[in-house]
PDB file of C-alpha atoms in Angstrom:
ATOM      1  CA  MET I 243     101.257 115.544 110.041  1.00 76.00           C
ATOM      2  CA  GLU I 244      98.121 113.582 108.841  1.00 80.00           C
ATOM      3  CA  PHE I 245      97.924 115.592 105.470  1.00 79.00           C
ATOM      4  CA  TRP I 246     101.404 114.336 104.486  1.00 83.00           C
ATOM      5  CA  TYR I 247     100.173 110.724 103.940  1.00 86.00           C
ATOM      6  CA  ARG I 248      96.924 111.494 101.994  1.00 80.00           C
ATOM      7  CA  PRO I 249      97.065 110.294  98.471  1.00 71.00           C
ATOM      8  CA  ARG I 250      96.438 113.665  96.948  1.00 71.00           C
ATOM      9  CA  ALA I 251      97.979 116.799  97.884  1.00 72.00           C
ATOM     10  CA  THR I 252      95.504 118.971 100.234  1.00 80.00           C
ATOM     11  CA  TRP I 253      95.127 122.651 100.749  1.00 66.00           C
ATOM     12  CA  GLN I 254      97.523 122.556 103.666  1.00 78.00           C
ATOM     13  CA  ALA I 255     100.289 121.084 101.358  1.00 70.00           C
ATOM     14  CA  TYR I 256      99.564 123.814  98.722  1.00 63.00           C
ATOM     15  CA  LEU I 257      99.788 126.525 101.181  1.00 80.00           C
ATOM     16  CA  LEU I 258     103.111 125.305 102.384  1.00 78.00           C
ATOM     17  CA  SER I 259     104.516 124.762  98.870  1.00 75.00           C
ATOM     18  CA  PRO I 260     106.669 128.057  98.999  1.00 69.00           C
ATOM     19  CA  LEU I 261     108.432 126.785 101.948  1.00 76.00           C
ATOM     20  CA  SER I 262     109.006 123.468 100.514  1.00 66.00           C
ATOM     21  CA  GLY I 263     110.674 125.322  97.375  1.00 69.00           C
ATOM     22  CA  LEU I 264     112.921 127.094  99.856  1.00 69.00           C
ATOM     23  CA  MET I 265     113.913 123.740 101.529  1.00 69.00           C
ATOM     24  CA  GLY I 266     114.741 122.242  98.030  1.00 65.00           C
ATOM     25  CA  ARG I 267     117.243 125.033  97.504  1.00 73.00           C
ATOM     26  CA  VAL I 268     118.651 124.417 100.816  1.00 66.00           C
ATOM     27  CA  VAL I 269     118.847 120.608 100.336  1.00 64.00           C
ATOM     28  CA  ARG I 270     120.690 121.087  96.891  1.00 69.00           C
ATOM     29  CA  HIS I 271     123.271 123.460  98.316  1.00 58.00           C
ATOM     30  CA  ARG I 272     123.884 121.025 101.231  1.00 69.00           C
ATOM     31  CA  ALA I 273     124.205 117.986  98.943  1.00 66.00           C
ATOM     32  CA  GLN I 274     126.957 119.803  96.949  1.00 62.00           C
ATOM     33  CA  SER I 275     129.301 119.139  99.947  1.00 65.00           C
ATOM     34  CA  ARG I 276     128.704 115.579  99.883  1.00 67.00           C
ATOM     35  CA  HIS I 277     132.317 113.522 100.415  1.00 68.00           C
ATOM     36  CA  ALA I 278     133.186 110.184  99.418  1.00 68.00           C
ATOM     37  CA  GLY I 279     134.562 107.969 102.199  1.00 70.00           C
ATOM     38  CA  ARG I 280     137.925 109.104 103.465  1.00 85.00           C
ATOM     39  CA  TYR I 281     138.464 106.988 106.414  1.00 95.00           C
ATOM     40  CA  LYS I 282     140.764 103.846 107.197  1.00 94.00           C
ATOM     41  CA  ALA I 283     137.458 101.576 107.271  1.00 96.00           C
ATOM     42  CA  PRO I 284     134.275 101.866 105.117  1.00 97.00           C
ATOM     43  CA  VAL I 285     131.416 103.906 106.301  1.00 98.00           C
ATOM     44  CA  LEU I 286     127.875 102.745 105.796  1.00 98.00           C
ATOM     45  CA  VAL I 287     125.081 105.330 106.453  1.00 98.00           C
ATOM     46  CA  VAL I 288     121.626 104.080 107.317  1.00 98.00           C
ATOM     47  CA  GLY I 289     119.343 106.868 106.920  1.00 98.00           C
ATOM     48  CA  ASN I 290     116.239 108.110 105.487  1.00 97.00           C
ATOM     49  CA  ILE I 291     114.592 110.793 103.238  1.00 97.00           C
ATOM     50  CA  ALA I 292     111.355 110.966 105.214  1.00 96.00           C
ATOM     51  CA  VAL I 293     110.663 112.143 108.791  1.00 92.00           C
ATOM     52  CA  GLY I 294     109.340 109.681 111.239  1.00 84.00           C
ATOM     53  CA  GLY I 295     110.000 105.967 112.168  1.00 84.00           C
ATOM     54  CA  THR I 296     111.270 104.183 109.124  1.00 92.00           C
ATOM     55  CA  GLY I 297     113.032 101.418 111.051  1.00 93.00           C
ATOM     56  CA  LYS I 298     116.740 102.741 111.197  1.00 96.00           C
ATOM     57  CA  SER I 299     117.531 101.202 114.650  1.00 95.00           C
ATOM     58  CA  PRO I 300     115.980  97.685 113.823  1.00 96.00           C
ATOM     59  CA  ALA I 301     117.881  97.643 110.497  1.00 98.00           C
ATOM     60  CA  ILE I 302     121.186  98.577 112.261  1.00 99.00           C
ATOM     61  CA  GLN I 303     120.552  95.817 114.754  1.00 99.00           C
ATOM     62  CA  ALA I 304     119.732  93.241 112.091  1.00 99.00           C
ATOM     63  CA  ILE I 305     122.883  94.398 110.093  1.00 99.00           C
ATOM     64  CA  VAL I 306     125.371  94.395 112.861  1.00 99.00           C
ATOM     65  CA  ARG I 307     124.140  91.053 114.305  1.00 99.00           C
ATOM     66  CA  ALA I 308     124.425  89.381 110.730  1.00 99.00           C
ATOM     67  CA  LEU I 309     127.826  90.935 109.902  1.00 99.00           C
ATOM     68  CA  THR I 310     129.197  90.003 113.419  1.00 99.00           C
ATOM     69  CA  ASN I 311     128.167  86.451 112.794  1.00 98.00           C
ATOM     70  CA  ARG I 312     130.135  86.562 109.522  1.00 98.00           C
ATOM     71  CA  GLY I 313     133.241  87.596 111.329  1.00 98.00           C
ATOM     72  CA  LEU I 314     133.281  91.495 110.762  1.00 98.00           C
ATOM     73  CA  HIS I 315     133.588  93.807 113.681  1.00 98.00           C
ATOM     74  CA  CYS I 316     131.163  96.751 113.646  1.00 99.00           C
ATOM     75  CA  GLY I 317     131.126 100.069 115.156  1.00 99.00           C
ATOM     76  CA  ILE I 318     128.395 102.638 115.381  1.00 99.00           C
ATOM     77  CA  VAL I 319     128.273 106.572 115.317  1.00 99.00           C
ATOM     78  CA  SER I 320     125.092 108.502 116.155  1.00 98.00           C
ATOM     79  CA  ARG I 321     124.004 112.086 116.747  1.00 96.00           C
ATOM     80  CA  GLY I 322     122.510 110.946 120.045  1.00 95.00           C
ATOM     81  CA  TYR I 323     119.122 112.775 119.732  1.00 90.00           C
ATOM     82  CA  GLY I 324     117.270 113.093 123.188  1.00 87.00           C
ATOM     83  CA  GLY I 325     120.675 113.139 124.971  1.00 94.00           C
ATOM     84  CA  ARG I 326     123.197 115.734 126.230  1.00 96.00           C
ATOM     85  CA  ALA I 327     126.635 114.184 127.026  1.00 98.00           C
ATOM     86  CA  PRO I 328     129.076 116.061 129.382  1.00 97.00           C
ATOM     87  CA  GLN I 329     131.540 116.063 126.550  1.00 98.00           C
ATOM     88  CA  TYR I 330     131.945 114.909 122.770  1.00 98.00           C
ATOM     89  CA  PRO I 331     132.874 112.573 121.421  1.00 99.00           C
ATOM     90  CA  TYR I 332     131.030 110.440 123.841  1.00 99.00           C
ATOM     91  CA  PRO I 333     131.703 106.715 124.036  1.00 99.00           C
ATOM     92  CA  VAL I 334     128.492 104.934 125.073  1.00 99.00           C
ATOM     93  CA  ARG I 335     128.880 102.473 128.017  1.00 98.00           C
ATOM     94  CA  MET I 336     126.544  99.688 129.140  1.00 95.00           C
ATOM     95  CA  ASP I 337     125.711 101.958 132.236  1.00 94.00           C
ATOM     96  CA  SER I 338     125.527 105.378 130.479  1.00 96.00           C
ATOM     97  CA  PRO I 339     122.531 107.467 131.301  1.00 94.00           C
ATOM     98  CA  ALA I 340     119.970 107.695 128.532  1.00 93.00           C
ATOM     99  CA  ASN I 341     119.843 111.442 129.140  1.00 93.00           C
ATOM    100  CA  GLU I 342     123.552 111.626 128.171  1.00 97.00           C
ATOM    101  CA  ALA I 343     123.803 108.932 125.510  1.00 97.00           C
ATOM    102  CA  GLY I 344     120.456 109.397 123.877  1.00 95.00           C
ATOM    103  CA  ASP I 345     117.881 106.421 123.849  1.00 93.00           C
ATOM    104  CA  GLU I 346     118.786 104.894 120.554  1.00 95.00           C
ATOM    105  CA  PRO I 347     122.593 104.834 120.957  1.00 97.00           C
ATOM    106  CA  LEU I 348     122.091 103.287 124.379  1.00 97.00           C
ATOM    107  CA  LEU I 349     119.735 100.683 123.026  1.00 97.00           C
ATOM    108  CA  LEU I 350     122.204  99.713 120.134  1.00 98.00           C
ATOM    109  CA  ALA I 351     125.197  99.530 122.680  1.00 98.00           C
ATOM    110  CA  ARG I 352     123.266  97.248 124.982  1.00 96.00           C
ATOM    111  CA  SER I 353     121.763  95.103 122.430  1.00 97.00           C
ATOM    112  CA  LEU I 354     124.620  94.742 120.137  1.00 98.00           C
ATOM    113  CA  HIS I 355     127.644  94.901 122.431  1.00 98.00           C
ATOM    114  CA  CYS I 356     129.630  96.717 119.916  1.00 99.00           C
ATOM    115  CA  PRO I 357     131.443 100.190 120.168  1.00 99.00           C
ATOM    116  CA  VAL I 358     129.077 103.127 119.854  1.00 99.00           C
ATOM    117  CA  VAL I 359     130.162 106.836 119.769  1.00 99.00           C
ATOM    118  CA  VAL I 360     127.855 109.857 120.012  1.00 99.00           C
ATOM    119  CA  ASP I 361     128.727 113.212 118.674  1.00 98.00           C
ATOM    120  CA  PRO I 362     126.758 115.839 116.812  1.00 97.00           C
ATOM    121  CA  ASP I 363     129.798 116.217 114.521  1.00 96.00           C
ATOM    122  CA  ARG I 364     129.733 112.825 112.796  1.00 96.00           C
ATOM    123  CA  ASP I 365     132.860 113.146 110.977  1.00 96.00           C
ATOM    124  CA  ARG I 366     134.626 113.554 114.388  1.00 97.00           C
ATOM    125  CA  ALA I 367     132.698 110.611 115.879  1.00 98.00           C
ATOM    126  CA  VAL I 368     133.936 108.405 112.955  1.00 98.00           C
ATOM    127  CA  ARG I 369     137.588 109.486 113.462  1.00 98.00           C
ATOM    128  CA  PHE I 370     137.370 108.953 117.240  1.00 99.00           C
ATOM    129  CA  LEU I 371     135.807 105.494 116.925  1.00 99.00           C
ATOM    130  CA  LEU I 372     138.434 104.440 114.443  1.00 98.00           C
ATOM    131  CA  ASP I 373     141.285 105.764 116.687  1.00 98.00           C
ATOM    132  CA  THR I 374     140.008 103.859 119.670  1.00 99.00           C
ATOM    133  CA  HIS I 375     138.700 100.684 118.087  1.00 98.00           C
ATOM    134  CA  GLU I 376     139.686  98.211 115.604  1.00 98.00           C
ATOM    135  CA  VAL I 377     136.597  97.884 113.308  1.00 98.00           C
ATOM    136  CA  ASP I 378     136.005  96.606 109.899  1.00 98.00           C
ATOM    137  CA  VAL I 379     133.147  98.969 109.245  1.00 98.00           C
ATOM    138  CA  VAL I 380     131.563 101.964 110.662  1.00 98.00           C
ATOM    139  CA  ILE I 381     127.735 102.240 110.591  1.00 99.00           C
ATOM    140  CA  SER I 382     126.212 105.732 110.996  1.00 98.00           C
ATOM    141  CA  ASP I 383     122.790 105.806 112.670  1.00 97.00           C
ATOM    142  CA  ASP I 384     121.040 108.321 110.486  1.00 95.00           C
ATOM    143  CA  GLY I 385     123.262 111.130 109.023  1.00 94.00           C
ATOM    144  CA  LEU I 386     122.205 110.714 105.376  1.00 96.00           C
ATOM    145  CA  GLN I 387     121.996 114.487 105.100  1.00 94.00           C
ATOM    146  CA  HIS I 388     125.009 115.087 107.305  1.00 93.00           C
ATOM    147  CA  TYR I 389     127.191 115.677 104.225  1.00 92.00           C
ATOM    148  CA  ARG I 390     130.331 116.598 106.213  1.00 91.00           C
ATOM    149  CA  MET I 391     130.646 112.989 107.191  1.00 95.00           C
ATOM    150  CA  GLY I 392     132.212 110.994 104.258  1.00 94.00           C
ATOM    151  CA  ARG I 393     130.557 107.663 103.349  1.00 95.00           C
ATOM    152  CA  ASP I 394     131.228 104.758 101.233  1.00 96.00           C
ATOM    153  CA  PHE I 395     127.813 103.243 101.102  1.00 97.00           C
ATOM    154  CA  GLU I 396     124.290 104.597 101.678  1.00 97.00           C
ATOM    155  CA  LEU I 397     121.302 102.427 102.765  1.00 99.00           C
ATOM    156  CA  VAL I 398     117.939 104.406 102.854  1.00 98.00           C
ATOM    157  CA  MET I 399     115.076 103.104 105.045  1.00 98.00           C
ATOM    158  CA  VAL I 400     111.394 103.574 103.893  1.00 98.00           C
ATOM    159  CA  ASP I 401     108.296 102.893 105.827  1.00 94.00           C
ATOM    160  CA  GLY I 402     106.566 100.088 104.130  1.00 94.00           C
ATOM    161  CA  LEU I 403     103.013 101.276 105.135  1.00 90.00           C
ATOM    162  CA  ARG I 404     103.417 105.025 104.607  1.00 91.00           C
ATOM    163  CA  GLY I 405     105.919 105.084 101.736  1.00 95.00           C
ATOM    164  CA  LEU I 406     107.015 108.596 100.845  1.00 96.00           C
ATOM    165  CA  GLY I 407     103.645 110.014 101.664  1.00 94.00           C
ATOM    166  CA  ASN I 408     102.454 112.785  99.189  1.00 93.00           C
ATOM    167  CA  GLY I 409     105.988 113.017  97.800  1.00 93.00           C
ATOM    168  CA  ARG I 410     106.610 116.575  98.798  1.00 93.00           C
ATOM    169  CA  LEU I 411     109.435 118.139 100.764  1.00 94.00           C
ATOM    170  CA  LEU I 412     109.111 119.472 104.308  1.00 94.00           C
ATOM    171  CA  PRO I 413     106.958 121.287 105.307  1.00 93.00           C
ATOM    172  CA  SER I 414     104.162 120.516 102.795  1.00 94.00           C
ATOM    173  CA  GLY I 415     105.308 116.758 102.767  1.00 93.00           C
ATOM    174  CA  PRO I 416     107.321 114.465 104.852  1.00 95.00           C
ATOM    175  CA  LEU I 417     110.554 114.376 102.792  1.00 96.00           C
ATOM    176  CA  ARG I 418     113.909 115.739 103.815  1.00 95.00           C
ATOM    177  CA  GLU I 419     115.198 115.296 100.266  1.00 96.00           C
ATOM    178  CA  PRO I 420     113.383 114.646  97.020  1.00 95.00           C
ATOM    179  CA  ALA I 421     112.358 111.216  96.016  1.00 96.00           C
ATOM    180  CA  SER I 422     114.947 111.240  93.292  1.00 94.00           C
ATOM    181  CA  ARG I 423     117.572 111.032  96.196  1.00 95.00           C
ATOM    182  CA  LEU I 424     116.874 107.198  96.381  1.00 96.00           C
ATOM    183  CA  ARG I 425     118.451 106.710  93.059  1.00 95.00           C
ATOM    184  CA  LEU I 426     121.860 107.887  94.519  1.00 94.00           C
ATOM    185  CA  ALA I 427     121.697 105.332  97.427  1.00 96.00           C
ATOM    186  CA  ASP I 428     123.308 101.955  97.297  1.00 98.00           C
ATOM    187  CA  TRP I 429     120.320 100.150  98.800  1.00 99.00           C
ATOM    188  CA  VAL I 430     116.739 100.948  99.622  1.00 98.00           C
ATOM    189  CA  VAL I 431     115.130  98.870 102.368  1.00 99.00           C
ATOM    190  CA  ALA I 432     111.409  98.915 103.364  1.00 98.00           C
ATOM    191  CA  LYS I 433     110.276  98.308 106.863  1.00 96.00           C
ATOM    192  CA  ALA I 434     107.775  95.573 107.388  1.00 94.00           C
ATOM    193  CA  ARG I 435     106.703  95.391 103.638  1.00 95.00           C
ATOM    194  CA  ALA I 436     107.362  96.901 100.100  1.00 96.00           C
ATOM    195  CA  PRO I 437     105.367 100.075  99.465  1.00 94.00           C
ATOM    196  CA  ALA I 438     103.392 100.305  96.371  1.00 89.00           C
ATOM    197  CA  GLY I 439     105.131 101.842  93.546  1.00 89.00           C
ATOM    198  CA  LEU I 440     108.587 101.817  95.017  1.00 94.00           C
ATOM    199  CA  ASP I 441     111.316  99.337  94.095  1.00 95.00           C
ATOM    200  CA  VAL I 442     113.359  98.228  97.082  1.00 98.00           C
ATOM    201  CA  ASP I 443     116.329  96.032  97.464  1.00 98.00           C
ATOM    202  CA  ALA I 444     114.917  94.230 100.560  1.00 99.00           C
ATOM    203  CA  VAL I 445     112.350  94.185 103.335  1.00 98.00           C
ATOM    204  CA  LEU I 446     113.232  94.363 106.919  1.00 98.00           C
ATOM    205  CA  VAL I 447     111.113  91.872 108.889  1.00 97.00           C
ATOM    206  CA  LEU I 448     110.073  92.747 112.379  1.00 94.00           C
ATOM    207  CA  ASN I 449     109.387  89.760 114.420  1.00 93.00           C
ATOM    208  CA  PRO I 450     107.592  90.937 117.587  1.00 92.00           C
ATOM    209  CA  THR I 451     107.940  89.142 120.949  1.00 95.00           C
ATOM    210  CA  ARG I 452     105.481  88.899 123.507  1.00 97.00           C
ATOM    211  CA  PRO I 453     105.649  91.602 126.313  1.00 98.00           C
ATOM    212  CA  SER I 454     107.789  90.652 129.154  1.00 97.00           C
ATOM    213  CA  ARG I 455     109.066  91.945 132.507  1.00 95.00           C
ATOM    214  CA  HIS I 456     112.800  92.380 133.388  1.00 91.00           C
ATOM    215  CA  ASP I 457     112.527  88.995 135.267  1.00 92.00           C
ATOM    216  CA  GLY I 458     111.417  87.383 131.935  1.00 94.00           C
ATOM    217  CA  SER I 459     107.766  86.664 132.831  1.00 97.00           C
ATOM    218  CA  ILE I 460     105.327  87.045 129.989  1.00 98.00           C
ATOM    219  CA  LEU I 461     102.175  89.127 129.850  1.00 98.00           C
ATOM    220  CA  PRO I 462      99.214  86.681 129.541  1.00 97.00           C
ATOM    221  CA  GLU I 463      97.123  87.148 126.376  1.00 96.00           C
ATOM    222  CA  GLY I 464      93.834  88.851 126.643  1.00 96.00           C
ATOM    223  CA  ILE I 465      94.870  91.130 129.366  1.00 96.00           C
ATOM    224  CA  GLU I 466      93.791  94.945 129.381  1.00 97.00           C
ATOM    225  CA  ALA I 467      96.894  97.008 129.266  1.00 97.00           C
ATOM    226  CA  ASP I 468      98.069 100.761 128.479  1.00 95.00           C
ATOM    227  CA  VAL I 469     100.562 101.111 125.790  1.00 95.00           C
ATOM    228  CA  CYS I 470     103.288 103.543 125.760  1.00 92.00           C
ATOM    229  CA  ALA I 471     105.072 104.234 122.373  1.00 91.00           C
ATOM    230  CA  GLY I 472     107.368 107.278 122.400  1.00 86.00           C
ATOM    231  CA  ILE I 473     108.660 106.488 118.789  1.00 86.00           C
ATOM    232  CA  GLY I 474     108.199 108.063 115.254  1.00 78.00           C
ATOM    233  CA  HIS I 475     105.162 105.921 114.199  1.00 80.00           C
ATOM    234  CA  PRO I 476     103.250 104.754 117.335  1.00 86.00           C
ATOM    235  CA  GLU I 477     100.288 103.385 115.457  1.00 87.00           C
ATOM    236  CA  ALA I 478     102.222 100.574 114.079  1.00 87.00           C
ATOM    237  CA  PHE I 479     103.354  99.471 117.552  1.00 91.00           C
ATOM    238  CA  LEU I 480      99.649  99.730 118.779  1.00 93.00           C
ATOM    239  CA  GLU I 481      98.545  97.346 116.081  1.00 93.00           C
ATOM    240  CA  GLN I 482     101.356  94.950 116.876  1.00 93.00           C
ATOM    241  CA  ILE I 483     100.097  94.825 120.455  1.00 96.00           C
ATOM    242  CA  ARG I 484      96.353  94.394 119.593  1.00 96.00           C
ATOM    243  CA  GLY I 485      97.542  91.588 117.081  1.00 95.00           C
ATOM    244  CA  GLN I 486      98.911  89.562 119.827  1.00 96.00           C
ATOM    245  CA  GLY I 487      95.638  89.534 121.672  1.00 97.00           C
ATOM    246  CA  TYR I 488      95.909  92.308 124.170  1.00 98.00           C
ATOM    247  CA  ARG I 489      93.061  94.800 124.919  1.00 98.00           C
ATOM    248  CA  VAL I 490      94.420  98.224 124.762  1.00 96.00           C
ATOM    249  CA  ARG I 491      92.818 100.754 127.267  1.00 96.00           C
ATOM    250  CA  HIS I 492      94.918 103.736 126.290  1.00 93.00           C
ATOM    251  CA  LEU I 493      97.753 104.682 123.981  1.00 92.00           C
ATOM    252  CA  LEU I 494     100.439 107.021 125.424  1.00 90.00           C
ATOM    253  CA  THR I 495     102.595 108.918 122.951  1.00 89.00           C
ATOM    254  CA  PRO I 496     105.030 111.028 124.734  1.00 83.00           C
ATOM    255  CA  GLY I 497     106.900 111.813 121.488  1.00 74.00           C
ATOM    256  CA  ASP I 498     109.896 110.451 119.892  1.00 68.00           C
ATOM    257  CA  HIS I 499     113.017 110.580 122.395  1.00 65.00           C
ATOM    258  CA  LYS I 500     110.891 111.868 125.134  1.00 73.00           C
ATOM    259  CA  ALA I 501     110.515 110.456 128.639  1.00 75.00           C
ATOM    260  CA  ILE I 502     107.479 108.642 129.881  1.00 81.00           C
ATOM    261  CA  PRO I 503     105.246 110.759 132.237  1.00 78.00           C
ATOM    262  CA  ARG I 504     106.179 109.962 135.902  1.00 79.00           C
ATOM    263  CA  GLU I 505     102.540 109.867 136.772  1.00 81.00           C
ATOM    264  CA  ARG I 506     101.847 107.041 134.310  1.00 79.00           C
ATOM    265  CA  LEU I 507     104.880 105.035 135.563  1.00 86.00           C
ATOM    266  CA  ASP I 508     103.400 105.346 139.241  1.00 84.00           C
ATOM    267  CA  ASP I 509      99.990 104.063 138.056  1.00 88.00           C
ATOM    268  CA  ALA I 510      99.816 100.345 138.570  1.00 90.00           C
ATOM    269  CA  SER I 511      96.130  99.836 137.968  1.00 94.00           C
ATOM    270  CA  VAL I 512      96.768  98.014 134.692  1.00 95.00           C
ATOM    271  CA  PRO I 513      99.955  96.595 132.954  1.00 96.00           C
ATOM    272  CA  LEU I 514     101.882  99.165 130.947  1.00 96.00           C
ATOM    273  CA  ILE I 515     103.466  97.835 127.713  1.00 96.00           C
ATOM    274  CA  LEU I 516     106.470  99.753 126.509  1.00 95.00           C
ATOM    275  CA  THR I 517     108.636  99.744 123.381  1.00 94.00           C
ATOM    276  CA  GLU I 518     112.238  98.718 124.016  1.00 94.00           C
ATOM    277  CA  LYS I 519     113.276 102.203 123.129  1.00 91.00           C
ATOM    278  CA  ASP I 520     110.894 103.574 125.922  1.00 91.00           C
ATOM    279  CA  ALA I 521     112.160 101.001 128.466  1.00 92.00           C
ATOM    280  CA  ILE I 522     115.774 101.955 127.825  1.00 92.00           C
ATOM    281  CA  LYS I 523     115.071 105.290 129.572  1.00 87.00           C
ATOM    282  CA  LEU I 524     114.074 103.381 132.841  1.00 87.00           C
ATOM    283  CA  SER I 525     116.387 102.353 135.623  1.00 81.00           C
ATOM    284  CA  LEU I 526     116.513  98.580 136.329  1.00 76.00           C
ATOM    285  CA  PRO I 527     114.585  96.851 137.724  1.00 82.00           C
ATOM    286  CA  TRP I 528     111.575  98.261 135.897  1.00 86.00           C
ATOM    287  CA  PRO I 529     108.308  98.837 137.943  1.00 90.00           C
ATOM    288  CA  GLU I 530     106.640  95.413 138.269  1.00 93.00           C
ATOM    289  CA  HIS I 531     103.691  96.408 136.081  1.00 95.00           C
ATOM    290  CA  CYS I 532     105.848  97.323 133.121  1.00 95.00           C
ATOM    291  CA  TYR I 533     106.234  94.905 130.258  1.00 97.00           C
ATOM    292  CA  VAL I 534     108.614  95.425 127.239  1.00 97.00           C
ATOM    293  CA  ALA I 535     107.641  94.322 123.597  1.00 97.00           C
ATOM    294  CA  ARG I 536     110.885  93.721 121.830  1.00 95.00           C
ATOM    295  CA  LEU I 537     111.362  93.222 118.136  1.00 92.00           C
ATOM    296  CA  GLU I 538     113.658  90.633 116.584  1.00 96.00           C
ATOM    297  CA  PRO I 539     114.486  92.313 113.181  1.00 98.00           C
ATOM    298  CA  GLU I 540     115.670  90.334 110.317  1.00 98.00           C
ATOM    299  CA  LEU I 541     116.982  90.931 106.734  1.00 99.00           C
ATOM    300  CA  PRO I 542     117.138  88.390 103.986  1.00 99.00           C
ATOM    301  CA  ASN I 543     120.522  86.408 103.701  1.00 98.00           C
ATOM    302  CA  GLU I 544     120.842  87.267 100.082  1.00 99.00           C
ATOM    303  CA  PHE I 545     120.804  91.067 101.088  1.00 99.00           C
ATOM    304  CA  ILE I 546     123.386  90.458 103.877  1.00 99.00           C
ATOM    305  CA  ASP I 547     125.513  88.626 101.226  1.00 99.00           C
ATOM    306  CA  GLN I 548     125.531  91.769  99.053  1.00 98.00           C
ATOM    307  CA  LEU I 549     126.359  93.978 102.041  1.00 98.00           C
ATOM    308  CA  GLU I 550     129.144  91.771 103.215  1.00 98.00           C
ATOM    309  CA  ASP I 551     130.711  91.374  99.740  1.00 98.00           C
ATOM    310  CA  ALA I 552     130.553  95.199  99.207  1.00 98.00           C
ATOM    311  CA  ILE I 553     132.300  95.873 102.537  1.00 98.00           C
ATOM    312  CA  ARG I 554     134.976  93.245 102.115  1.00 97.00           C
ATOM    313  CA  ARG I 555     135.673  94.214  98.452  1.00 96.00           C
ATOM    314  CA  HIS I 556     136.104  97.875  99.707  1.00 92.00           C
ATOM    315  CA  ARG I 557     138.540  96.897 102.405  1.00 84.00           C
ATOM    316  CA  HIS I 558     140.681  94.958 100.164  1.00 79.00           C
ATOM    317  CA  GLY I 559     140.155  97.080  97.012  1.00 69.00           C
TER     318      GLY I 559
END
């Protein structure tokens, strides 16, 4: 909601304040059930305290690739939003349908080639993953507020542009938990840039690639195209595409975890530029007029050093 990100609280925020007070009591009650790690491998939760796209999936991609290059075997657990599996726990395969696995778990499995398990019960997902795979660390895609799941480390993502908004709890603001929750996390990482007034441990750099088709051909600069962004913060993706020199005719926002309208996929009058998360829902090969703009996320080596050291010390502690 737009008023969440105004510098001062608006009348809508004040009107919803009583509900935010109720939310605060619920949050405090749930947080009392927080468990430390209790599994045979450490668990790192990558989550957020604000709703919307804060860069969790790109952060996980950057972390898993970096740790894998350093000899650590990673596994991922996820709630699987947008999917409904035939049974849980659900091991994600390369050919799993997105409507079963969920778009983000399928994207992570295909891009990282590591085990991914989906289950609304994250504690059960962790145990299943550890029973079926030899991994050095389990990474939870979201789940910061899923306190039944034990955790050894917490990494909280913050949107570098929007920060924590007006700093209020839902529904008068964008926060799932109070801003003070950041002090309990092991690391705070900002997407794209460090937000004003907030100390962070690292900045996740999102290196955009030029939109390409399934056959690898690149969309020429200066072309007019439609843009589809079914993600938490579509405006950032739109600015990325414009910054690459493309003329945007329409921005389609089907909503986070939602499918692209069939009629738009059938309209080939202009190219359609998709996020990687949207493209994962399509069958291969994509329609010829569809181009995917991927991101190459990257975290500083110094931060990965800290993360690796913490994981190895925990395993040998």
